[in-house]
PDB file of C-alpha atoms in Angstrom:
ATOM      1  CA  MET A   1      94.683 115.235  83.751  1.00 75.00           C
ATOM      2  CA  ILE A   2      95.786 111.778  84.825  1.00 90.00           C
ATOM      3  CA  THR A   3      98.592 110.319  82.749  1.00 92.00           C
ATOM      4  CA  ARG A   4      99.954 106.795  82.760  1.00 94.00           C
ATOM      5  CA  LYS A   5     103.034 108.145  84.543  1.00 95.00           C
ATOM      6  CA  ARG A   6     100.953 109.720  87.329  1.00 95.00           C
ATOM      7  CA  PHE A   7      98.810 106.596  87.611  1.00 97.00           C
ATOM      8  CA  GLU A   8     101.891 104.418  88.040  1.00 95.00           C
ATOM      9  CA  GLN A   9     103.010 106.593  90.961  1.00 96.00           C
ATOM     10  CA  GLY A  10     100.102 105.191  92.950  1.00 97.00           C
ATOM     11  CA  LEU A  11     100.469 102.231  95.253  1.00 97.00           C
ATOM     12  CA  THR A  12      99.523  98.705  94.338  1.00 97.00           C
ATOM     13  CA  TRP A  13      97.271  96.923  96.823  1.00 97.00           C
ATOM     14  CA  ASP A  14     100.255  95.082  98.315  1.00 95.00           C
ATOM     15  CA  GLU A  15     102.243  98.318  98.640  1.00 96.00           C
ATOM     16  CA  TYR A  16      99.264 100.051 100.223  1.00 95.00           C
ATOM     17  CA  MET A  17      98.755  97.210 102.680  1.00 95.00           C
ATOM     18  CA  GLY A  18     102.462  97.272 103.538  1.00 93.00           C
ATOM     19  CA  GLY A  19     102.271 100.937 104.479  1.00 92.00           C
ATOM     20  CA  ILE A  20      99.050 100.923 106.478  1.00 91.00           C
ATOM     21  CA  GLN A  21      99.485 102.437 109.924  1.00 87.00           C
ATOM     22  CA  LYS A  22      95.916 101.993 111.175  1.00 89.00           C
ATOM     23  CA  ASN A  23      93.317  99.251 110.798  1.00 90.00           C
ATOM     24  CA  GLN A  24      95.476  96.782 108.883  1.00 90.00           C
ATOM     25  CA  ASP A  25      93.591  93.912 110.515  1.00 91.00           C
ATOM     26  CA  LEU A  26      90.277  95.379 109.321  1.00 90.00           C
ATOM     27  CA  PHE A  27      91.568  95.813 105.764  1.00 94.00           C
ATOM     28  CA  LYS A  28      92.733  92.178 105.726  1.00 94.00           C
ATOM     29  CA  ALA A  29      89.461  90.877 107.197  1.00 93.00           C
ATOM     30  CA  LYS A  30      87.304  92.910 104.804  1.00 94.00           C
ATOM     31  CA  TYR A  31      89.406  91.782 101.822  1.00 95.00           C
ATOM     32  CA  GLU A  32      88.954  88.133 102.814  1.00 95.00           C
ATOM     33  CA  GLU A  33      85.223  88.418 103.447  1.00 93.00           C
ATOM     34  CA  VAL A  34      84.270  90.016 100.105  1.00 94.00           C
ATOM     35  CA  GLU A  35      81.720  87.690  98.507  1.00 92.00           C
ATOM     36  CA  ILE A  36      82.073  87.296  94.762  1.00 95.00           C
ATOM     37  CA  SER A  37      79.483  85.110  93.081  1.00 96.00           C
ATOM     38  CA  PRO A  38      80.583  82.680  90.344  1.00 97.00           C
ATOM     39  CA  GLU A  39      78.767  84.897  87.817  1.00 96.00           C
ATOM     40  CA  ASP A  40      80.601  88.031  88.979  1.00 97.00           C
ATOM     41  CA  ARG A  41      83.912  86.163  89.074  1.00 96.00           C
ATOM     42  CA  ALA A  42      83.406  84.996  85.471  1.00 97.00           C
ATOM     43  CA  PHE A  43      82.495  88.522  84.378  1.00 97.00           C
ATOM     44  CA  PHE A  44      85.585  90.146  85.903  1.00 97.00           C
ATOM     45  CA  GLN A  45      87.885  87.359  84.720  1.00 97.00           C
ATOM     46  CA  GLY A  46      86.502  87.732  81.201  1.00 96.00           C
ATOM     47  CA  ILE A  47      87.477  91.386  80.743  1.00 96.00           C
ATOM     48  CA  ARG A  48      89.878  91.633  77.815  1.00 95.00           C
ATOM     49  CA  ARG A  49      90.472  95.383  77.515  1.00 94.00           C
ATOM     50  CA  PRO A  50      92.635  97.243  80.030  1.00 96.00           C
ATOM     51  CA  VAL A  51      90.808  99.086  82.788  1.00 96.00           C
ATOM     52  CA  PHE A  52      92.877 101.371  84.997  1.00 97.00           C
ATOM     53  CA  VAL A  53      91.345 102.217  88.375  1.00 98.00           C
ATOM     54  CA  LEU A  54      92.650 105.132  90.416  1.00 98.00           C
ATOM     55  CA  ALA A  55      91.560 104.975  94.056  1.00 98.00           C
ATOM     56  CA  ILE A  56      91.941 107.601  96.753  1.00 97.00           C
ATOM     57  CA  GLY A  57      91.771 106.609 100.407  1.00 96.00           C
ATOM     58  CA  GLU A  58      93.208 106.776 103.917  1.00 95.00           C
ATOM     59  CA  ASP A  59      93.680 103.887 106.330  1.00 93.00           C
ATOM     60  CA  TRP A  60      91.834 105.558 109.211  1.00 94.00           C
ATOM     61  CA  CYS A  61      88.519 105.808 107.337  1.00 93.00           C
ATOM     62  CA  PRO A  62      85.803 103.154 107.916  1.00 91.00           C
ATOM     63  CA  ASP A  63      84.371 103.609 104.406  1.00 92.00           C
ATOM     64  CA  VAL A  64      87.844 102.965 102.994  1.00 95.00           C
ATOM     65  CA  TYR A  65      88.489  99.754 104.924  1.00 94.00           C
ATOM     66  CA  ASN A  66      84.969  98.569 104.094  1.00 93.00           C
ATOM     67  CA  ASN A  67      84.991  99.403 100.363  1.00 95.00           C
ATOM     68  CA  LEU A  68      88.526  99.673  98.979  1.00 97.00           C
ATOM     69  CA  PRO A  69      89.118  95.940  99.593  1.00 97.00           C
ATOM     70  CA  VAL A  70      86.164  95.208  97.286  1.00 96.00           C
ATOM     71  CA  MET A  71      87.927  96.961  94.393  1.00 97.00           C
ATOM     72  CA  ALA A  72      91.189  95.238  95.312  1.00 97.00           C
ATOM     73  CA  ARG A  73      89.498  91.825  95.161  1.00 97.00           C
ATOM     74  CA  ILE A  74      88.042  92.679  91.748  1.00 97.00           C
ATOM     75  CA  ALA A  75      91.467  93.747  90.448  1.00 98.00           C
ATOM     76  CA  ALA A  76      93.035  90.546  91.802  1.00 97.00           C
ATOM     77  CA  LEU A  77      90.784  88.524  89.482  1.00 97.00           C
ATOM     78  CA  ASN A  78      92.213  89.904  86.228  1.00 97.00           C
ATOM     79  CA  PRO A  79      95.556  91.503  85.318  1.00 97.00           C
ATOM     80  CA  ASN A  80      93.686  93.693  82.801  1.00 97.00           C
ATOM     81  CA  ILE A  81      92.180  95.549  85.776  1.00 97.00           C
ATOM     82  CA  GLN A  82      94.972  97.611  87.299  1.00 97.00           C
ATOM     83  CA  LEU A  83      94.411  99.373  90.613  1.00 98.00           C
ATOM     84  CA  ARG A  84      96.570 102.146  92.035  1.00 98.00           C
ATOM     85  CA  ILE A  85      95.866 103.775  95.378  1.00 98.00           C
ATOM     86  CA  PHE A  86      96.733 107.337  96.332  1.00 97.00           C
ATOM     87  CA  PRO A  87      96.609 108.596  99.926  1.00 96.00           C
ATOM     88  CA  ARG A  88      94.116 111.464  99.965  1.00 95.00           C
ATOM     89  CA  ASP A  89      96.014 113.692 102.355  1.00 93.00           C
ATOM     90  CA  GLN A  90      99.126 113.602 100.152  1.00 94.00           C
ATOM     91  CA  ASN A  91      97.279 114.078  96.854  1.00 94.00           C
ATOM     92  CA  HIS A  92      94.995 117.079  97.203  1.00 92.00           C
ATOM     93  CA  ASP A  93      95.154 117.777  93.468  1.00 93.00           C
ATOM     94  CA  LEU A  94      93.642 114.358  92.727  1.00 94.00           C
ATOM     95  CA  MET A  95      91.046 114.655  95.470  1.00 94.00           C
ATOM     96  CA  GLN A  96      89.781 117.903  93.936  1.00 93.00           C
ATOM     97  CA  ARG A  97      88.841 115.894  90.817  1.00 93.00           C
ATOM     98  CA  TYR A  98      86.697 113.503  92.850  1.00 94.00           C
ATOM     99  CA  LEU A  99      84.704 115.643  95.263  1.00 93.00           C
ATOM    100  CA  PHE A 100      81.368 114.111  96.248  1.00 92.00           C
ATOM    101  CA  ARG A 101      78.465 116.411  95.472  1.00 88.00           C
ATOM    102  CA  GLY A 102      81.042 118.980  94.440  1.00 86.00           C
ATOM    103  CA  GLN A 103      82.355 119.619  97.933  1.00 87.00           C
ATOM    104  CA  SER A 104      83.009 116.575 100.128  1.00 88.00           C
ATOM    105  CA  GLN A 105      86.312 114.699 100.153  1.00 93.00           C
ATOM    106  CA  SER A 106      84.510 111.389 100.719  1.00 92.00           C
ATOM    107  CA  ILE A 107      86.751 108.346 100.343  1.00 96.00           C
ATOM    108  CA  PRO A 108      87.351 105.928  98.851  1.00 96.00           C
ATOM    109  CA  CYS A 109      86.658 107.351  95.446  1.00 96.00           C
ATOM    110  CA  PHE A 110      87.519 105.775  92.138  1.00 97.00           C
ATOM    111  CA  GLY A 111      88.363 107.026  88.669  1.00 97.00           C
ATOM    112  CA  PHE A 112      88.166 104.554  85.785  1.00 97.00           C
ATOM    113  CA  PHE A 113      90.395 105.014  82.738  1.00 96.00           C
ATOM    114  CA  ASP A 114      90.697 103.279  79.388  1.00 94.00           C
ATOM    115  CA  GLU A 115      93.937 102.223  77.679  1.00 92.00           C
ATOM    116  CA  ASN A 116      94.466 105.809  76.439  1.00 92.00           C
ATOM    117  CA  PHE A 117      94.033 107.174  79.962  1.00 94.00           C
ATOM    118  CA  GLN A 118      90.780 108.835  79.105  1.00 94.00           C
ATOM    119  CA  GLU A 119      88.594 108.915  82.199  1.00 95.00           C
ATOM    120  CA  VAL A 120      85.449 106.977  81.383  1.00 95.00           C
ATOM    121  CA  ALA A 121      83.706 106.759  84.770  1.00 95.00           C
ATOM    122  CA  LYS A 122      83.859 107.708  88.456  1.00 95.00           C
ATOM    123  CA  HIS A 123      82.519 106.304  91.688  1.00 95.00           C
ATOM    124  CA  LEU A 124      82.219 109.034  94.292  1.00 94.00           C
ATOM    125  CA  GLY A 125      81.003 109.281  97.854  1.00 90.00           C
ATOM    126  CA  GLY A 126      83.035 106.581  99.568  1.00 90.00           C
ATOM    127  CA  ARG A 127      80.157 104.166 100.021  1.00 90.00           C
ATOM    128  CA  PRO A 128      77.394 102.516  98.030  1.00 93.00           C
ATOM    129  CA  LYS A 129      74.600 104.807  96.849  1.00 93.00           C
ATOM    130  CA  MET A 130      72.086 102.874  98.945  1.00 90.00           C
ATOM    131  CA  LEU A 131      73.856 104.027 102.124  1.00 92.00           C
ATOM    132  CA  TRP A 132      73.778 107.657 100.968  1.00 92.00           C
ATOM    133  CA  ASP A 133      70.064 107.283 100.326  1.00 91.00           C
ATOM    134  CA  TRP A 134      69.596 106.190 103.952  1.00 92.00           C
ATOM    135  CA  ILE A 135      71.676 109.114 105.204  1.00 91.00           C
ATOM    136  CA  ASP A 136      69.740 111.569 103.034  1.00 91.00           C
ATOM    137  CA  GLN A 137      66.393 110.157 104.202  1.00 91.00           C
ATOM    138  CA  LEU A 138      67.128 109.572 107.893  1.00 90.00           C
ATOM    139  CA  GLY A 139      69.947 111.989 108.659  1.00 90.00           C
ATOM    140  CA  LYS A 140      73.519 111.014 109.469  1.00 88.00           C
ATOM    141  CA  ASP A 141      72.982 110.151 113.141  1.00 93.00           C
ATOM    142  CA  GLU A 142      69.793 108.152 112.580  1.00 93.00           C
ATOM    143  CA  ALA A 143      71.301 106.250 109.650  1.00 92.00           C
ATOM    144  CA  ARG A 144      74.562 105.378 111.421  1.00 91.00           C
ATOM    145  CA  PRO A 145      73.317 102.097 113.013  1.00 92.00           C
ATOM    146  CA  LYS A 146      71.808 100.979 109.708  1.00 91.00           C
ATOM    147  CA  VAL A 147      75.066 101.761 107.867  1.00 89.00           C
ATOM    148  CA  ARG A 148      77.077  99.785 110.459  1.00 89.00           C
ATOM    149  CA  GLU A 149      74.664  96.874 110.156  1.00 90.00           C
ATOM    150  CA  HIS A 150      75.023  96.958 106.368  1.00 89.00           C
ATOM    151  CA  TYR A 151      78.817  96.816 106.572  1.00 90.00           C
ATOM    152  CA  ALA A 152      78.686  93.958 109.072  1.00 88.00           C
ATOM    153  CA  ALA A 153      76.301  91.826 107.019  1.00 89.00           C
ATOM    154  CA  ASN A 154      76.737  92.726 103.337  1.00 90.00           C
ATOM    155  CA  ARG A 155      80.274  91.368 102.802  1.00 89.00           C
ATOM    156  CA  GLY A 156      80.966  93.881 100.042  1.00 91.00           C
ATOM    157  CA  ARG A 157      78.182  92.677  97.740  1.00 92.00           C
ATOM    158  CA  GLU A 158      76.521  96.078  97.236  1.00 92.00           C
ATOM    159  CA  MET A 159      79.791  97.863  96.505  1.00 94.00           C
ATOM    160  CA  LEU A 160      80.775  95.040  94.156  1.00 95.00           C
ATOM    161  CA  ARG A 161      77.459  95.417  92.340  1.00 95.00           C
ATOM    162  CA  GLU A 162      78.010  99.157  91.824  1.00 95.00           C
ATOM    163  CA  LEU A 163      81.601  98.680  90.667  1.00 96.00           C
ATOM    164  CA  ARG A 164      80.528  95.927  88.266  1.00 96.00           C
ATOM    165  CA  GLU A 165      77.884  98.242  86.766  1.00 95.00           C
ATOM    166  CA  ILE A 166      80.579 100.802  86.046  1.00 95.00           C
ATOM    167  CA  ILE A 167      83.088  98.321  84.652  1.00 95.00           C
ATOM    168  CA  GLN A 168      80.400  96.659  82.518  1.00 92.00           C
ATOM    169  CA  LYS A 169      79.760  99.951  80.756  1.00 89.00           C
ATOM    170  CA  ILE A 170      83.410 100.590  79.958  1.00 86.00           C
ATOM    171  CA  ALA A 171      85.096  97.202  79.475  1.00 76.00           C
TER     172      ALA A 171
END
């Protein structure tokens, strides 16, 4: 069970960025390049109820530096959306709650909590569902160039869309 106290032990985005050992330049670049449409911006800024987002990640992981900045940009739009980040390799108990397909420690993963710290949603797998569909259809090696191309061109839009769908249902 995640309590408010445990949640608050996580790192804020600024604290996380201050402790990054690897790929800090990529995290900064990906954060800056996230495209948020005026409609999405208005939606996130209009959230009135608290949404607490627990994220698990590691700075060496490409899916983390491509997707965690999207959630950080969303949280930066509204103080009602609070993000805390937990390093996976130091929080195995949390990671066990967010296994992808019941077995994989894919990161980043997100747990969404209401004001009573009831978990109301999860985003698992570390990347947008569309990318997993490609991997499932083509195989990991064949899909790799397509996944890289997506990350280079998409500017976080697909991950933002998936995160908005989740937040829309709970906020």
